[in-house]
Amino acid sequence: MDEMHRRTGDAARPNTALTRRKILAASAGAAAALGAAGLPVLQTAGPATAKGTWRVDPLIPEQNRGIILYAVRDRISAAPDDSGVPYGFERVLARLAEMGYKEIEFAGYTQNTAILGRQITPAEIRKILDDNGLVANGTHASIRADTFQQQLDIAEELGMKNIGTGSDPTNSAYQSDWDAAADLWNELGRQAKERGMRLYTHNHDAAYNFLLDSGPLDANGKPTRSSGIRKLEYFMAKTDPKYVFFEMDIFWGYVARYKHTKYINSAGRERTDIFDPILTVARRPKRFPLFHAKDGDKNTAVPNGYDMVPLGDGDINFQQFFQTIGEYDFHHANWEQDTAPGGAANPGQSLAFAERSYRHMAELSIYRED
């Protein structure tokens, strides 16, 4: 294993592990955010008191710490090689379990056919999960009416309780298209519930841009201005909370906060509205069973305002985020970093980033009074 750790050497900047001081400072910030929004405030920190003793509990319970395999897609899809770095489902999932991950979100069900001489089957993947004490908590599949039952069959084979997609329900900016998407997703969500699963959609920043739903119409009869409601929040209101759920990608939520700040109202006036990822969840926590715990380093020189980095190395305050939204046992966090693969020059980078990110996820904690 020492040799493996050397081969999957850490290529990122020096470790910036969380400290108890940082955690307590973030806890105070979380309380302030809740209070300002009129939401309940959880007492955050303190030593032993006359009322009792305090304990430190994880913000993300161990059994709810996961990873989406897209972050290590280079090693899932790799052909057998002599790098010493795990490849394919069997070896990569075993390594992720050694790191401490308990849950897996899928981003496809295929690996290099040179490993088995054919493609792996969902039943074989399920056995690998079971052998390593791992649970499939979701997937980024194609959600379409004509193939949905087949996707449910695969999800059921893998033991999933959630089935989802990495795409928005529609790429449109117009209310009528989001209405149609809501109708479809309510029906597919009902079908998923009949099979014991929750249907969810995953966001990028565009989903939290403003809906075009008012003002003068263009030459095609489409609205050109906005009432100020954001597309995905409109979709949340139009879908049945029994059938349709959400996976917030926290990185893209903060990109939306940076990018999508202004709209033109029906009177033609520019208005400013700052998106708040934390309060979007805190007001409806049971609509968000899953999250992508993806970190970003602030960089206003790039269009998104952030560079993706391993969890704990960036500027996104995950302590504040997870403490404020509460419902610790209900929420599941999947680490992701789109840029984790290191290519031929560093084939072990994505797994090294996965290991470091797991450590930082496990360090997120909260004081509670016994």
Short mmCIF file of C-alpha atoms in Angstrom, two decimals:
data_model
loop_
_atom_site.label_atom_id
_atom_site.label_comp_id
_atom_site.label_asym_id
_atom_site.label_seq_id
_atom_site.Cartn_x
_atom_site.Cartn_y
_atom_site.Cartn_z
CA MET A 1 0.00 0.00 0.00
CA ASP A 2 2.93 2.39 0.65
CA GLU A 3 4.02 1.90 -2.94
CA MET A 4 0.47 2.61 -4.09
CA HIS A 5 0.41 5.83 -2.10
CA ARG A 6 3.68 6.89 -3.70
CA ARG A 7 2.33 6.13 -7.16
CA THR A 8 -0.88 8.06 -6.51
CA GLY A 9 1.16 10.99 -5.24
CA ASP A 10 -0.56 14.25 -4.39
CA ALA A 11 -0.05 16.75 -7.17
CA ALA A 12 -2.12 19.58 -5.75
CA ARG A 13 -1.07 22.49 -3.58
CA PRO A 14 -0.05 21.91 0.07
CA ASN A 15 -2.65 20.39 2.35
CA THR A 16 -4.92 22.98 3.94
CA ALA A 17 -6.71 20.68 6.36
CA LEU A 18 -9.56 22.00 8.44
CA THR A 19 -8.81 22.98 12.00
CA ARG A 20 -11.13 23.15 15.00
CA ARG A 21 -10.72 26.94 15.00
CA LYS A 22 -11.88 27.14 11.38
CA ILE A 23 -14.81 24.87 12.16
CA LEU A 24 -15.95 27.01 15.07
CA ALA A 25 -15.62 30.21 13.07
CA ALA A 26 -17.68 28.68 10.28
CA SER A 27 -20.28 27.53 12.81
CA ALA A 28 -20.75 31.10 13.97
CA GLY A 29 -21.21 32.19 10.36
CA ALA A 30 -23.82 29.50 9.84
CA ALA A 31 -25.79 30.72 12.84
CA ALA A 32 -25.70 34.27 11.52
CA ALA A 33 -26.96 33.18 8.08
CA LEU A 34 -29.83 31.25 9.61
CA GLY A 35 -30.84 34.06 11.91
CA ALA A 36 -30.84 36.59 9.09
CA ALA A 37 -33.17 34.35 7.09
CA GLY A 38 -35.52 33.80 10.00
CA LEU A 39 -34.67 30.11 10.23
CA PRO A 40 -33.96 28.14 13.43
CA VAL A 41 -30.47 28.54 14.82
CA LEU A 42 -28.62 25.48 16.13
CA GLN A 43 -26.30 26.08 19.07
CA THR A 44 -22.85 25.58 17.62
CA ALA A 45 -20.03 25.21 20.09
CA GLY A 46 -18.91 25.13 23.67
CA PRO A 47 -17.04 23.22 26.35
CA ALA A 48 -18.57 21.29 29.19
CA THR A 49 -21.24 23.40 30.90
CA ALA A 50 -23.44 23.17 33.96
CA LYS A 51 -26.16 21.70 31.74
CA GLY A 52 -24.00 18.83 30.56
CA THR A 53 -21.06 17.86 28.42
CA TRP A 54 -20.39 18.54 24.76
CA ARG A 55 -19.40 16.05 22.11
CA VAL A 56 -18.13 16.43 18.57
CA ASP A 57 -20.25 14.73 15.93
CA PRO A 58 -19.56 14.52 12.18
CA LEU A 59 -21.58 16.87 10.01
CA ILE A 60 -21.68 14.18 7.31
CA PRO A 61 -22.26 10.80 8.95
CA GLU A 62 -19.75 8.17 7.90
CA GLN A 63 -22.35 6.07 6.11
CA ASN A 64 -23.42 9.11 4.02
CA ARG A 65 -19.97 9.93 2.56
CA GLY A 66 -19.79 9.12 -1.10
CA ILE A 67 -18.08 9.79 -4.41
CA ILE A 68 -19.35 10.08 -7.96
CA LEU A 69 -17.20 7.91 -10.19
CA TYR A 70 -16.95 10.68 -12.79
CA ALA A 71 -14.18 12.13 -10.59
CA VAL A 72 -12.10 8.97 -11.14
CA ARG A 73 -13.41 8.15 -14.61
CA ASP A 74 -9.87 7.86 -15.96
CA ARG A 75 -9.19 4.88 -13.70
CA ILE A 76 -12.61 3.25 -14.15
CA SER A 77 -12.11 3.31 -17.93
CA ALA A 78 -8.37 2.53 -17.94
CA ALA A 79 -7.02 -0.59 -19.60
CA PRO A 80 -4.81 -2.90 -17.55
CA ASP A 81 -1.41 -1.24 -17.20
CA ASP A 82 1.81 -1.46 -15.17
CA SER A 83 1.45 1.91 -13.40
CA GLY A 84 0.46 0.25 -10.13
CA VAL A 85 -2.67 2.45 -10.01
CA PRO A 86 -6.02 0.64 -9.71
CA TYR A 87 -8.13 0.36 -12.87
CA GLY A 88 -11.65 -0.88 -13.62
CA PHE A 89 -14.56 -1.26 -11.23
CA GLU A 90 -13.18 -4.08 -9.07
CA ARG A 91 -9.86 -2.44 -8.23
CA VAL A 92 -11.02 1.18 -8.07
CA LEU A 93 -14.03 0.48 -5.86
CA ALA A 94 -11.87 -1.57 -3.51
CA ARG A 95 -9.44 1.35 -3.23
CA LEU A 96 -12.24 3.85 -2.58
CA ALA A 97 -13.59 1.62 0.18
CA GLU A 98 -10.11 1.53 1.76
CA MET A 99 -10.13 5.32 1.82
CA GLY A 100 -13.37 5.28 3.80
CA TYR A 101 -16.03 6.00 1.21
CA LYS A 102 -19.28 4.16 1.87
CA GLU A 103 -21.43 5.25 -1.07
CA ILE A 104 -20.99 5.31 -4.83
CA GLU A 105 -22.77 7.47 -7.37
CA PHE A 106 -22.41 6.10 -10.88
CA ALA A 107 -21.58 7.98 -14.08
CA GLY A 108 -21.98 5.03 -16.43
CA TYR A 109 -21.74 1.27 -16.07
CA THR A 110 -18.91 0.37 -18.43
CA GLN A 111 -15.18 -0.27 -18.14
CA ASN A 112 -12.41 -1.25 -20.57
CA THR A 113 -13.31 -4.57 -22.17
CA ALA A 114 -9.67 -5.72 -21.97
CA ILE A 115 -10.19 -6.35 -18.24
CA LEU A 116 -12.72 -9.19 -18.64
CA GLY A 117 -12.56 -9.76 -22.37
CA ARG A 118 -16.11 -8.36 -22.53
CA GLN A 119 -18.17 -5.66 -20.88
CA ILE A 120 -18.96 -5.93 -17.18
CA THR A 121 -22.62 -6.48 -16.18
CA PRO A 122 -24.67 -4.61 -13.57
CA ALA A 123 -24.93 -7.84 -11.56
CA GLU A 124 -21.13 -8.09 -11.46
CA ILE A 125 -20.84 -4.45 -10.40
CA ARG A 126 -23.37 -5.10 -7.61
CA LYS A 127 -21.24 -7.97 -6.32
CA ILE A 128 -18.18 -5.69 -6.23
CA LEU A 129 -20.19 -3.14 -4.24
CA ASP A 130 -21.37 -5.78 -1.79
CA ASP A 131 -17.92 -7.33 -1.41
CA ASN A 132 -16.50 -3.93 -0.41
CA GLY A 133 -19.32 -2.81 1.87
CA LEU A 134 -20.35 -0.10 -0.57
CA VAL A 135 -23.84 1.19 -1.41
CA ALA A 136 -24.96 2.70 -4.72
CA ASN A 137 -26.65 5.97 -3.75
CA GLY A 138 -27.44 7.29 -7.23
CA THR A 139 -26.47 7.65 -10.86
CA HIS A 140 -26.15 10.17 -13.65
CA ALA A 141 -28.16 8.43 -16.34
CA SER A 142 -30.19 9.65 -19.28
CA ILE A 143 -33.70 10.41 -18.00
CA ARG A 144 -36.13 9.92 -20.90
CA ALA A 145 -39.65 8.57 -21.00
CA ASP A 146 -38.85 5.89 -23.59
CA THR A 147 -35.92 4.34 -21.68
CA PHE A 148 -36.82 5.13 -18.09
CA GLN A 149 -37.99 1.67 -17.12
CA GLN A 150 -34.73 0.16 -18.39
CA GLN A 151 -32.78 2.67 -16.30
CA LEU A 152 -34.90 1.75 -13.28
CA ASP A 153 -34.08 -1.93 -13.90
CA ILE A 154 -30.34 -1.19 -13.75
CA ALA A 155 -30.73 1.01 -10.69
CA GLU A 156 -32.72 -1.71 -8.95
CA GLU A 157 -30.07 -4.31 -9.81
CA LEU A 158 -27.44 -2.06 -8.20
CA GLY A 159 -29.56 -1.44 -5.10
CA MET A 160 -30.07 2.30 -5.62
CA LYS A 161 -32.58 4.37 -3.68
CA ASN A 162 -32.08 7.37 -5.97
CA ILE A 163 -31.93 7.65 -9.76
CA GLY A 164 -30.94 10.85 -11.50
CA THR A 165 -29.17 12.72 -14.23
CA GLY A 166 -26.31 15.17 -14.59
CA SER A 167 -28.34 17.32 -17.00
CA ASP A 168 -31.03 19.92 -16.40
CA PRO A 169 -34.66 18.91 -17.05
CA THR A 170 -34.53 21.35 -19.97
CA ASN A 171 -31.88 23.69 -21.35
CA SER A 172 -34.51 26.29 -22.16
CA ALA A 173 -34.84 29.72 -20.56
CA TYR A 174 -38.63 29.82 -21.15
CA GLN A 175 -41.39 29.10 -18.66
CA SER A 176 -43.45 26.97 -21.08
CA ASP A 177 -40.57 24.52 -21.53
CA TRP A 178 -40.05 24.22 -17.79
CA ASP A 179 -43.79 23.60 -17.39
CA ALA A 180 -43.54 20.72 -19.87
CA ALA A 181 -40.46 19.36 -18.10
CA ALA A 182 -42.27 19.49 -14.76
CA ASP A 183 -45.17 17.47 -16.16
CA LEU A 184 -42.78 14.80 -17.49
CA TRP A 185 -40.73 14.63 -14.30
CA ASN A 186 -43.81 14.36 -12.10
CA GLU A 187 -44.82 11.28 -14.09
CA LEU A 188 -41.34 9.72 -14.15
CA GLY A 189 -40.93 10.50 -10.46
CA ARG A 190 -44.18 8.66 -9.78
CA GLN A 191 -42.82 5.65 -11.68
CA ALA A 192 -39.59 5.77 -9.70
CA LYS A 193 -41.48 5.91 -6.41
CA GLU A 194 -43.46 2.81 -7.42
CA ARG A 195 -40.09 1.04 -7.68
CA GLY A 196 -38.90 2.37 -4.30
CA MET A 197 -36.63 5.08 -5.71
CA ARG A 198 -36.41 8.87 -5.77
CA LEU A 199 -35.90 10.71 -9.07
CA TYR A 200 -33.46 13.62 -8.89
CA THR A 201 -31.88 16.22 -11.13
CA HIS A 202 -28.38 17.65 -10.74
CA ASN A 203 -27.64 21.33 -11.36
CA HIS A 204 -24.96 23.33 -13.06
CA ASP A 205 -24.92 27.10 -12.73
CA ALA A 206 -27.25 27.74 -15.71
CA ALA A 207 -30.18 26.14 -13.88
CA TYR A 208 -30.03 28.97 -11.34
CA ASN A 209 -30.09 31.71 -13.97
CA PHE A 210 -33.32 33.69 -14.36
CA LEU A 211 -36.42 32.41 -16.15
CA LEU A 212 -37.67 34.39 -19.16
CA ASP A 213 -41.35 34.68 -18.32
CA SER A 214 -42.47 38.29 -18.80
CA GLY A 215 -42.07 41.52 -20.73
CA PRO A 216 -42.37 42.16 -24.46
CA LEU A 217 -42.40 39.14 -26.73
CA ASP A 218 -39.78 38.59 -29.42
CA ALA A 219 -40.48 37.82 -33.08
CA ASN A 220 -41.18 34.18 -32.18
CA GLY A 221 -43.65 35.09 -29.46
CA LYS A 222 -41.21 34.30 -26.65
CA PRO A 223 -40.87 36.48 -23.53
CA THR A 224 -37.74 38.61 -23.34
CA ARG A 225 -37.69 39.63 -19.67
CA SER A 226 -37.92 38.04 -16.24
CA SER A 227 -40.03 38.20 -13.12
CA GLY A 228 -36.84 37.42 -11.18
CA ILE A 229 -37.54 33.76 -10.43
CA ARG A 230 -34.73 31.33 -11.16
CA LYS A 231 -35.33 28.43 -13.53
CA LEU A 232 -34.70 25.54 -11.17
CA GLU A 233 -36.57 27.18 -8.32
CA TYR A 234 -39.58 27.55 -10.63
CA PHE A 235 -39.22 23.85 -11.45
CA MET A 236 -39.12 23.01 -7.74
CA ALA A 237 -42.41 24.80 -7.22
CA LYS A 238 -44.04 23.08 -10.23
CA THR A 239 -43.00 19.53 -9.32
CA ASP A 240 -44.50 17.29 -6.67
CA PRO A 241 -42.21 16.96 -3.62
CA LYS A 242 -43.30 13.33 -3.32
CA TYR A 243 -41.88 12.52 -6.75
CA VAL A 244 -39.11 14.93 -7.76
CA PHE A 245 -35.88 15.60 -5.84
CA PHE A 246 -32.63 17.47 -6.33
CA GLU A 247 -28.89 17.01 -6.03
CA MET A 248 -27.24 20.38 -5.51
CA ASP A 249 -23.75 20.63 -6.92
CA ILE A 250 -22.38 23.04 -4.34
CA PHE A 251 -19.57 24.30 -6.57
CA TRP A 252 -21.99 25.20 -9.37
CA GLY A 253 -24.30 26.77 -6.81
CA TYR A 254 -21.55 29.20 -5.85
CA VAL A 255 -20.70 29.78 -9.50
CA ALA A 256 -24.36 30.78 -9.97
CA ARG A 257 -24.03 33.13 -7.01
CA TYR A 258 -21.04 34.73 -8.76
CA LYS A 259 -22.42 34.84 -12.32
CA HIS A 260 -26.19 35.18 -12.25
CA THR A 261 -26.86 38.33 -10.26
CA LYS A 262 -28.92 40.59 -12.55
CA TYR A 263 -32.07 40.41 -14.65
CA ILE A 264 -34.27 42.80 -16.60
CA ASN A 265 -37.78 43.04 -15.19
CA SER A 266 -41.01 43.46 -17.16
CA ALA A 267 -40.66 47.25 -17.06
CA GLY A 268 -37.19 47.06 -18.62
CA ARG A 269 -35.32 47.92 -15.44
CA GLU A 270 -32.24 46.04 -14.30
CA ARG A 271 -32.61 44.35 -10.94
CA THR A 272 -30.00 42.65 -8.72
CA ASP A 273 -30.67 39.41 -6.86
CA ILE A 274 -27.89 37.35 -5.26
CA PHE A 275 -28.39 33.60 -5.23
CA ASP A 276 -27.87 31.87 -1.88
CA PRO A 277 -27.11 28.14 -2.22
CA ILE A 278 -27.39 27.54 1.53
CA LEU A 279 -30.81 29.09 2.03
CA THR A 280 -32.12 27.50 -1.17
CA VAL A 281 -31.65 24.14 0.55
CA ALA A 282 -32.40 25.21 4.13
CA ARG A 283 -35.91 26.28 3.17
CA ARG A 284 -36.69 22.86 1.67
CA PRO A 285 -34.08 20.41 3.03
CA LYS A 286 -36.05 17.23 2.26
CA ARG A 287 -36.02 18.01 -1.48
CA PHE A 288 -32.22 17.52 -1.50
CA PRO A 289 -31.20 13.97 -0.55
CA LEU A 290 -27.89 14.25 -2.43
CA PHE A 291 -25.13 16.83 -2.89
CA HIS A 292 -21.95 17.12 -4.87
CA ALA A 293 -19.31 18.25 -2.40
CA LYS A 294 -17.15 19.95 -5.01
CA ASP A 295 -14.73 22.67 -3.89
CA GLY A 296 -13.60 25.80 -5.70
CA ASP A 297 -10.76 28.27 -5.33
CA LYS A 298 -11.88 31.85 -6.03
CA ASN A 299 -10.44 33.20 -9.26
CA THR A 300 -12.16 36.18 -10.86
CA ALA A 301 -9.89 35.84 -13.90
CA VAL A 302 -11.96 32.87 -15.12
CA PRO A 303 -15.61 33.08 -16.28
CA ASN A 304 -16.98 30.89 -13.48
CA GLY A 305 -15.20 32.80 -10.72
CA TYR A 306 -13.73 29.59 -9.26
CA ASP A 307 -11.20 26.91 -10.16
CA MET A 308 -12.07 23.34 -9.14
CA VAL A 309 -9.78 21.91 -6.44
CA PRO A 310 -9.85 18.94 -4.03
CA LEU A 311 -12.35 19.25 -1.19
CA GLY A 312 -10.90 21.34 1.62
CA ASP A 313 -8.37 23.12 -0.58
CA GLY A 314 -10.74 25.81 -1.83
CA ASP A 315 -12.77 28.75 -0.57
CA ILE A 316 -16.25 27.21 -0.34
CA ASN A 317 -17.33 26.96 3.29
CA PHE A 318 -18.64 23.40 3.53
CA GLN A 319 -18.76 23.60 7.31
CA GLN A 320 -21.22 26.48 7.11
CA PHE A 321 -23.15 24.87 4.28
CA PHE A 322 -23.82 21.49 5.86
CA GLN A 323 -24.34 22.86 9.35
CA THR A 324 -26.90 25.42 8.20
CA ILE A 325 -28.99 23.04 6.09
CA GLY A 326 -29.26 20.51 8.94
CA GLU A 327 -30.96 17.12 8.43
CA TYR A 328 -27.56 15.43 8.80
CA ASP A 329 -28.80 11.86 8.61
CA PHE A 330 -30.94 12.55 5.53
CA HIS A 331 -28.32 14.31 3.38
CA HIS A 332 -25.67 12.40 1.44
CA ALA A 333 -22.51 14.07 0.12
CA ASN A 334 -20.73 12.79 -2.98
CA TRP A 335 -17.26 14.19 -3.63
CA GLU A 336 -16.62 15.29 -7.19
CA GLN A 337 -13.91 17.17 -9.03
CA ASP A 338 -14.32 17.29 -12.80
CA THR A 339 -10.63 18.11 -13.25
CA ALA A 340 -9.25 15.38 -10.99
CA PRO A 341 -7.76 13.07 -13.67
CA GLY A 342 -4.05 13.69 -14.20
CA GLY A 343 -3.67 12.02 -17.58
CA ALA A 344 -0.70 9.91 -18.62
CA ALA A 345 1.69 12.17 -16.72
CA ASN A 346 0.03 11.40 -13.38
CA PRO A 347 -2.38 8.46 -13.62
CA GLY A 348 -2.79 8.33 -9.84
CA GLN A 349 -3.89 11.94 -9.38
CA SER A 350 -7.65 11.40 -9.31
CA LEU A 351 -7.39 8.71 -6.62
CA ALA A 352 -4.98 10.87 -4.61
CA PHE A 353 -7.44 13.75 -4.77
CA ALA A 354 -10.24 11.36 -3.76
CA GLU A 355 -8.28 10.30 -0.69
CA ARG A 356 -7.46 13.84 0.41
CA SER A 357 -11.03 14.98 -0.19
CA TYR A 358 -12.39 12.13 1.92
CA ARG A 359 -10.18 13.18 4.83
CA HIS A 360 -11.50 16.72 4.66
CA MET A 361 -15.09 15.54 4.37
CA ALA A 362 -14.64 13.40 7.47
CA GLU A 363 -13.21 16.37 9.43
CA LEU A 364 -16.38 18.44 9.08
CA SER A 365 -17.96 18.30 12.51
CA ILE A 366 -20.28 19.99 14.96
CA TYR A 367 -20.43 20.36 18.73
CA ARG A 368 -23.55 19.01 20.40
CA GLU A 369 -24.60 19.00 24.01
CA ASP A 370 -25.34 15.60 25.56
#
